[in-house]
Coordinates of N, CA and C in Angstrom, one line a residue:
X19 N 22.7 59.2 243.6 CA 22.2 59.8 242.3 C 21.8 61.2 242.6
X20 N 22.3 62.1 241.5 CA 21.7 63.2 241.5 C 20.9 63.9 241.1
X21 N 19.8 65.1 241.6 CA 18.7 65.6 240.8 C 19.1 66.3 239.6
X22 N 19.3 66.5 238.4 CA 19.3 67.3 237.5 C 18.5 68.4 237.3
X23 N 18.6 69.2 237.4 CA 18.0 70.6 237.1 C 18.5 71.4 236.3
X24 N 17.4 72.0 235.6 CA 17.6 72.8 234.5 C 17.5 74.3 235.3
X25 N 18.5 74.9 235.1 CA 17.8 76.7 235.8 C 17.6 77.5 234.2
X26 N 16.8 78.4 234.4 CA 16.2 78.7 232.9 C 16.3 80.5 233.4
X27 N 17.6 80.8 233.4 CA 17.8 82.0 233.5 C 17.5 83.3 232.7
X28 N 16.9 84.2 233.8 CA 15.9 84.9 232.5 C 15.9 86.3 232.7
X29 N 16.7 86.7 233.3 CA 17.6 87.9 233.9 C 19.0 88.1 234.0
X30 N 19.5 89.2 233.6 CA 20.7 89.5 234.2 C 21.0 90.3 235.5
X31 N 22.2 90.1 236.4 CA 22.1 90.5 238.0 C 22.6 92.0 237.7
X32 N 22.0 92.7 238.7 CA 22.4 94.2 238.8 C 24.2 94.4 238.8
X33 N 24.9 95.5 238.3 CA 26.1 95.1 238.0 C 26.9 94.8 238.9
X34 N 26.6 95.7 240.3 CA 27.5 95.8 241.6 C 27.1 93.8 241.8
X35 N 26.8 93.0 241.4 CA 26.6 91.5 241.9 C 27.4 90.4 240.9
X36 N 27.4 90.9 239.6 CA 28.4 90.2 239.0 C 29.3 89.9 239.1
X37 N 30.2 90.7 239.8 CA 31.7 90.0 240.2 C 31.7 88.8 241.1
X38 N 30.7 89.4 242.1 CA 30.8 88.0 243.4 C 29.8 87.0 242.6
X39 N 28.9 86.7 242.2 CA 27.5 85.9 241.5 C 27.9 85.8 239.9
X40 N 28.5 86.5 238.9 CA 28.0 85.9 237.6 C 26.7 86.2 237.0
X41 N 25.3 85.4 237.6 CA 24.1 85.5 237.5 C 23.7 85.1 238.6
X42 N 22.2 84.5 237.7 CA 21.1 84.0 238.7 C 21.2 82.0 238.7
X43 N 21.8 81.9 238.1 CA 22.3 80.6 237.9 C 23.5 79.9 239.1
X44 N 24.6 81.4 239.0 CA 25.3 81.1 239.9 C 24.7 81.0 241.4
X45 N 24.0 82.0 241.6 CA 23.4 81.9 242.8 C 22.2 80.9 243.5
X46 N 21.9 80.4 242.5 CA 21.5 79.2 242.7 C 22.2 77.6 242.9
X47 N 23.3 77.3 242.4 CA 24.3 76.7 242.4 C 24.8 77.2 244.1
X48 N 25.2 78.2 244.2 CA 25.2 78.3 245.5 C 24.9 77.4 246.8
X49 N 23.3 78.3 246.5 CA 22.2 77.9 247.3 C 21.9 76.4 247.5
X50 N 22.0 75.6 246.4 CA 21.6 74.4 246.2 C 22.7 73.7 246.8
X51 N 24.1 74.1 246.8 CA 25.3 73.4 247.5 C 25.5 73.4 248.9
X52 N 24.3 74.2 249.6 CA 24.4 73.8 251.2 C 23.4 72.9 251.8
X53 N 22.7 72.9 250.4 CA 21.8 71.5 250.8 C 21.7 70.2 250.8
X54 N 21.6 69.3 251.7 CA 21.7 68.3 251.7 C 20.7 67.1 250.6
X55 N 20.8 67.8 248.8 CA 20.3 67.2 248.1 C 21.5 67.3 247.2
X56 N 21.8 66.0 247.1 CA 23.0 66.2 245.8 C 22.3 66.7 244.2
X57 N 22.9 67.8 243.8 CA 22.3 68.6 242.8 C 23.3 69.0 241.7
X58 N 23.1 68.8 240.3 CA 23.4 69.2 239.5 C 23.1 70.1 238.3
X59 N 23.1 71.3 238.1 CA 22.8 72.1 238.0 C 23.1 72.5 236.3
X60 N 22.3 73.1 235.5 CA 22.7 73.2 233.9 C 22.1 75.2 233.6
X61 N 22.6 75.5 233.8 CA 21.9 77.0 233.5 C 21.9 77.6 232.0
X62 N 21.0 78.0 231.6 CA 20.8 78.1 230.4 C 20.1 79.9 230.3
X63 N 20.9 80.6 229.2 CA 20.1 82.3 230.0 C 19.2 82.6 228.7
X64 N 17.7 82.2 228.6 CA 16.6 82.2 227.5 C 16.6 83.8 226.8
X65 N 17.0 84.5 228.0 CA 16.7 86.5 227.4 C 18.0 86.2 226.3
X66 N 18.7 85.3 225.8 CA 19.8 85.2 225.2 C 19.3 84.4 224.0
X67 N 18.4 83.5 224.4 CA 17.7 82.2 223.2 C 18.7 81.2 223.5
X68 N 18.8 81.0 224.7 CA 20.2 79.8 225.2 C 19.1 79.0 226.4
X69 N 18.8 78.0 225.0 CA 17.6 76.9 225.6 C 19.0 75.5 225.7
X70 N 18.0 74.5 226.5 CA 18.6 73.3 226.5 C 18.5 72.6 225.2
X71 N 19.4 71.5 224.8 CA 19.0 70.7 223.2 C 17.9 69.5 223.6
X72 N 17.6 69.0 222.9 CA 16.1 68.8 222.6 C 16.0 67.5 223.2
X73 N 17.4 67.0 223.1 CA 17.7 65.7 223.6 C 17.9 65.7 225.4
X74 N 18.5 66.5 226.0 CA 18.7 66.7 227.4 C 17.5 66.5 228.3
X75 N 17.8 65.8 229.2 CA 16.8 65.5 230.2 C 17.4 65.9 231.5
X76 N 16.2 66.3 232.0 CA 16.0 66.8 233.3 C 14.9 66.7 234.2
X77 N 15.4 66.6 235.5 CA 14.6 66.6 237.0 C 13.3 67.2 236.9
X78 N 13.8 68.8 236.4 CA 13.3 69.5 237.6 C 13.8 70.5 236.4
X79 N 13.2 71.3 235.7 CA 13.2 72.8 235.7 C 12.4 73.7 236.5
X80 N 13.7 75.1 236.4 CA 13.6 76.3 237.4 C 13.8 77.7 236.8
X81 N 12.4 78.0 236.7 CA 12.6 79.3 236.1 C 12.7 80.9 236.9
X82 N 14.3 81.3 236.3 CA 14.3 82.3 237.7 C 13.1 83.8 237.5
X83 N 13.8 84.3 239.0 CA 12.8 86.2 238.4 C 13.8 86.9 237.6
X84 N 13.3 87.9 237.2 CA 13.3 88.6 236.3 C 12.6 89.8 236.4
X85 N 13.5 91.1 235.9 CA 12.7 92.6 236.0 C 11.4 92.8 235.4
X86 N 11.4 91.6 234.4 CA 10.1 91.9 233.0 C 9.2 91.8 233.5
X87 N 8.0 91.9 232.9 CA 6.8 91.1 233.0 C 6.3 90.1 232.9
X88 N 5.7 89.5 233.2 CA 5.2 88.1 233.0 C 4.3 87.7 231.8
X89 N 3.8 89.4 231.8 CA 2.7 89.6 230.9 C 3.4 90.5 229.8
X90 N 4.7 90.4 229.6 CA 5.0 91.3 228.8 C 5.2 90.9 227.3
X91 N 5.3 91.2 226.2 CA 5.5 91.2 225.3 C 7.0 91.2 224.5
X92 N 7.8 91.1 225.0 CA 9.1 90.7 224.5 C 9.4 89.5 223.6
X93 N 10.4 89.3 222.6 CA 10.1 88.5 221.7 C 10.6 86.9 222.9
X94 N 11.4 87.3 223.6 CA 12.2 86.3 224.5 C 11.1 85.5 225.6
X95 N 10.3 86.5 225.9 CA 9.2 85.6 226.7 C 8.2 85.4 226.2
X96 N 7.8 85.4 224.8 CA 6.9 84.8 224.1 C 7.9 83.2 223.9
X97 N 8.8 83.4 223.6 CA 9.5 82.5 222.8 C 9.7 81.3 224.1
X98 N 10.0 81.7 225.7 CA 10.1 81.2 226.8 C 8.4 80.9 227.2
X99 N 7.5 81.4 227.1 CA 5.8 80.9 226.9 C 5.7 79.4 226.3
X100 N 6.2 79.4 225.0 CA 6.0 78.3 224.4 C 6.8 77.0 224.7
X101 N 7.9 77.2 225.2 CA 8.9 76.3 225.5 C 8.0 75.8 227.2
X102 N 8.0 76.8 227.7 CA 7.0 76.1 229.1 C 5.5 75.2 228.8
X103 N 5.2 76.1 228.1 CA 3.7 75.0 228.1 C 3.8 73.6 227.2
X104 N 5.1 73.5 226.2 CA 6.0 72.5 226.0 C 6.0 71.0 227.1
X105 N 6.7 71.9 227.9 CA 7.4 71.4 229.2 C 6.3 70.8 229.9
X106 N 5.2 71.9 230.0 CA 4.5 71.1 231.6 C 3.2 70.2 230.4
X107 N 3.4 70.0 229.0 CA 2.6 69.5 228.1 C 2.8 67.9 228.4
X108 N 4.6 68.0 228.3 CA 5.1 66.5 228.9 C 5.0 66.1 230.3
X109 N 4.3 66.9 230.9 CA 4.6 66.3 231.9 C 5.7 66.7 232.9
X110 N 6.6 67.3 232.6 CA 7.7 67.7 233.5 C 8.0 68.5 234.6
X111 N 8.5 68.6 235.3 CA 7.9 69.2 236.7 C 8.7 70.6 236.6
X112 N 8.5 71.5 236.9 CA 8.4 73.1 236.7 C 8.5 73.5 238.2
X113 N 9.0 74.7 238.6 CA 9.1 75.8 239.3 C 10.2 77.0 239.1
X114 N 9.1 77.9 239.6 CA 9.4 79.8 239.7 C 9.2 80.2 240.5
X115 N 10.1 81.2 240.5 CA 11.1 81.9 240.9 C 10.4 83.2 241.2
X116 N 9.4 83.8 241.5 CA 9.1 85.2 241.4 C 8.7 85.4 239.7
X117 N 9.0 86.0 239.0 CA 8.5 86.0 237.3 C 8.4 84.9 237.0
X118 N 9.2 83.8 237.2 CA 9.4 82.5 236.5 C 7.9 82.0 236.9
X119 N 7.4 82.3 238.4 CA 6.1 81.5 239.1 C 4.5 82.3 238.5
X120 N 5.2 83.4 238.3 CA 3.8 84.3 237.7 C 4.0 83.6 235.6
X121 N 4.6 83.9 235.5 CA 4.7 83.1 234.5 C 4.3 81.7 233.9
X122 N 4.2 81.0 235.0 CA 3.6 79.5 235.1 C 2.4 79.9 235.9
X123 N 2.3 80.5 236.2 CA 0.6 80.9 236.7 C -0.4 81.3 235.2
X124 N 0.6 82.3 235.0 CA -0.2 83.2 233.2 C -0.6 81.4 232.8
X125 N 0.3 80.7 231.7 CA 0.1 79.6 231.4 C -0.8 78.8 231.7
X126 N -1.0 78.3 233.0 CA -1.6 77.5 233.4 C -3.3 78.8 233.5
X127 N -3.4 79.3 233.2 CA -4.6 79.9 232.8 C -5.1 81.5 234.0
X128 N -4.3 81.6 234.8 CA -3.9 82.7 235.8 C -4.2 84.3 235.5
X129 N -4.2 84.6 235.9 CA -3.8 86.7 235.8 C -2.9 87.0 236.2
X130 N -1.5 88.3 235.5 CA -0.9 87.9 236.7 C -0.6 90.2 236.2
X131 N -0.3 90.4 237.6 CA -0.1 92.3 237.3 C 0.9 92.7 237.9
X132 N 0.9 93.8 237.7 CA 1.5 94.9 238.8 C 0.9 95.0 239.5
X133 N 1.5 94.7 241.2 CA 1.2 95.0 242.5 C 0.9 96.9 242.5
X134 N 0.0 97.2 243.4 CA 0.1 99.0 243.2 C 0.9 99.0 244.2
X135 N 1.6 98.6 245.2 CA 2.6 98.8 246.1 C 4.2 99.0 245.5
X136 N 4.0 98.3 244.4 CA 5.5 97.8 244.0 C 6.1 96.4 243.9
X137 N 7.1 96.7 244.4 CA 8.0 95.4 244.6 C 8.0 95.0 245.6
X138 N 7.6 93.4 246.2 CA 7.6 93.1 247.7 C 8.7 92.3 248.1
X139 N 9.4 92.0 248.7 CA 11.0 91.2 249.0 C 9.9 90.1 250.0
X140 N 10.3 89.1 250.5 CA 10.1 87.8 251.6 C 10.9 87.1 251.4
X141 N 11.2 86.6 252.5 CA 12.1 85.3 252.6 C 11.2 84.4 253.3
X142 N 11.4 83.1 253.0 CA 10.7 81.6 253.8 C 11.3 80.6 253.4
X143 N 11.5 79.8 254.2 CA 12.0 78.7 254.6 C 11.2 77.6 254.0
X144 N 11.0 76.8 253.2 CA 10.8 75.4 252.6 C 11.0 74.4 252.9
X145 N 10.9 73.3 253.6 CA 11.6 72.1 254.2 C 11.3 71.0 252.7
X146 N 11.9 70.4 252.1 CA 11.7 69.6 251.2 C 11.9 68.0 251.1
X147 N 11.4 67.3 251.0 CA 11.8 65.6 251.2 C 11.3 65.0 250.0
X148 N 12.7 64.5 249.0 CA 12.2 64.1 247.9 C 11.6 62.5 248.1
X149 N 11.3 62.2 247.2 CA 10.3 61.1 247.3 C 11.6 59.9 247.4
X150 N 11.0 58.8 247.5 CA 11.9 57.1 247.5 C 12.3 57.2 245.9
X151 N 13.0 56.5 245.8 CA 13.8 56.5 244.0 C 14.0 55.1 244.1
X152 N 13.5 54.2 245.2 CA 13.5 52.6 245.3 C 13.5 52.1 244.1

């Protein structure tokens, strides 16, 4: 059996990345296929108003980063605000991505800003072990 996930793409990739990537969806799809969790993947790009239908179920949504703010005002992440607090209203299990995580921080009652450094890059390693599905 596979995990279904929702990716909830909320950026477009700089243009030099397109040709090899697509998006942030593709690159996830990627990522997810060297792992030893069978995964199926639905990407949906919200800065577009391209949500899942109402009826669709899922795992696991994944909301990626994004240049915007978390705190910004755009009509697209007001509209992506409501659909999350939706989401984790049911109960559904959520994670982000850099914007997508500050984003679910704002929601869940958080602050979230501009760094005065800027932009910070990290990479880290995760080890993951899904639960028994007995």
């Amino acid at each position: 059996m596979s995990l279904r996930i929702c990716i909830l793409e909320t950026d477009n990739l700089r243009p030099e990345l397109v040709e090899q990537y697509q998006g942030y969806g593709r690159m996830f799809e990627l990522l997810f296929a060297r792992q030893p969790i069978a995964a199926e993947l639905t990407v949906y790009n919200v800065v577009q108003g391209d949500y899942p239908p109402v009826d669709e179920q899922f795992d696991a949504y994944l909301v990626t980063g994004s240049k915007a703010d978390s705190f910004g005002t755009d009509p697209w992440i007001q509209t992506l605000k409501v659909y999350l607090l939706e989401l984790y209203q049911r109960g559904e299990k959520l994670l982000g991505i850099c914007f997508g995580h500050q984003l679910l921080a704002l929601l869940l009652g958080g602050r979230t800003e501009r760094a005065v450094q800027g932009w910070v890059w990290v990479f880290i390693t995760i080890n993951w072990h899904p639960p028994d599905r007995g």
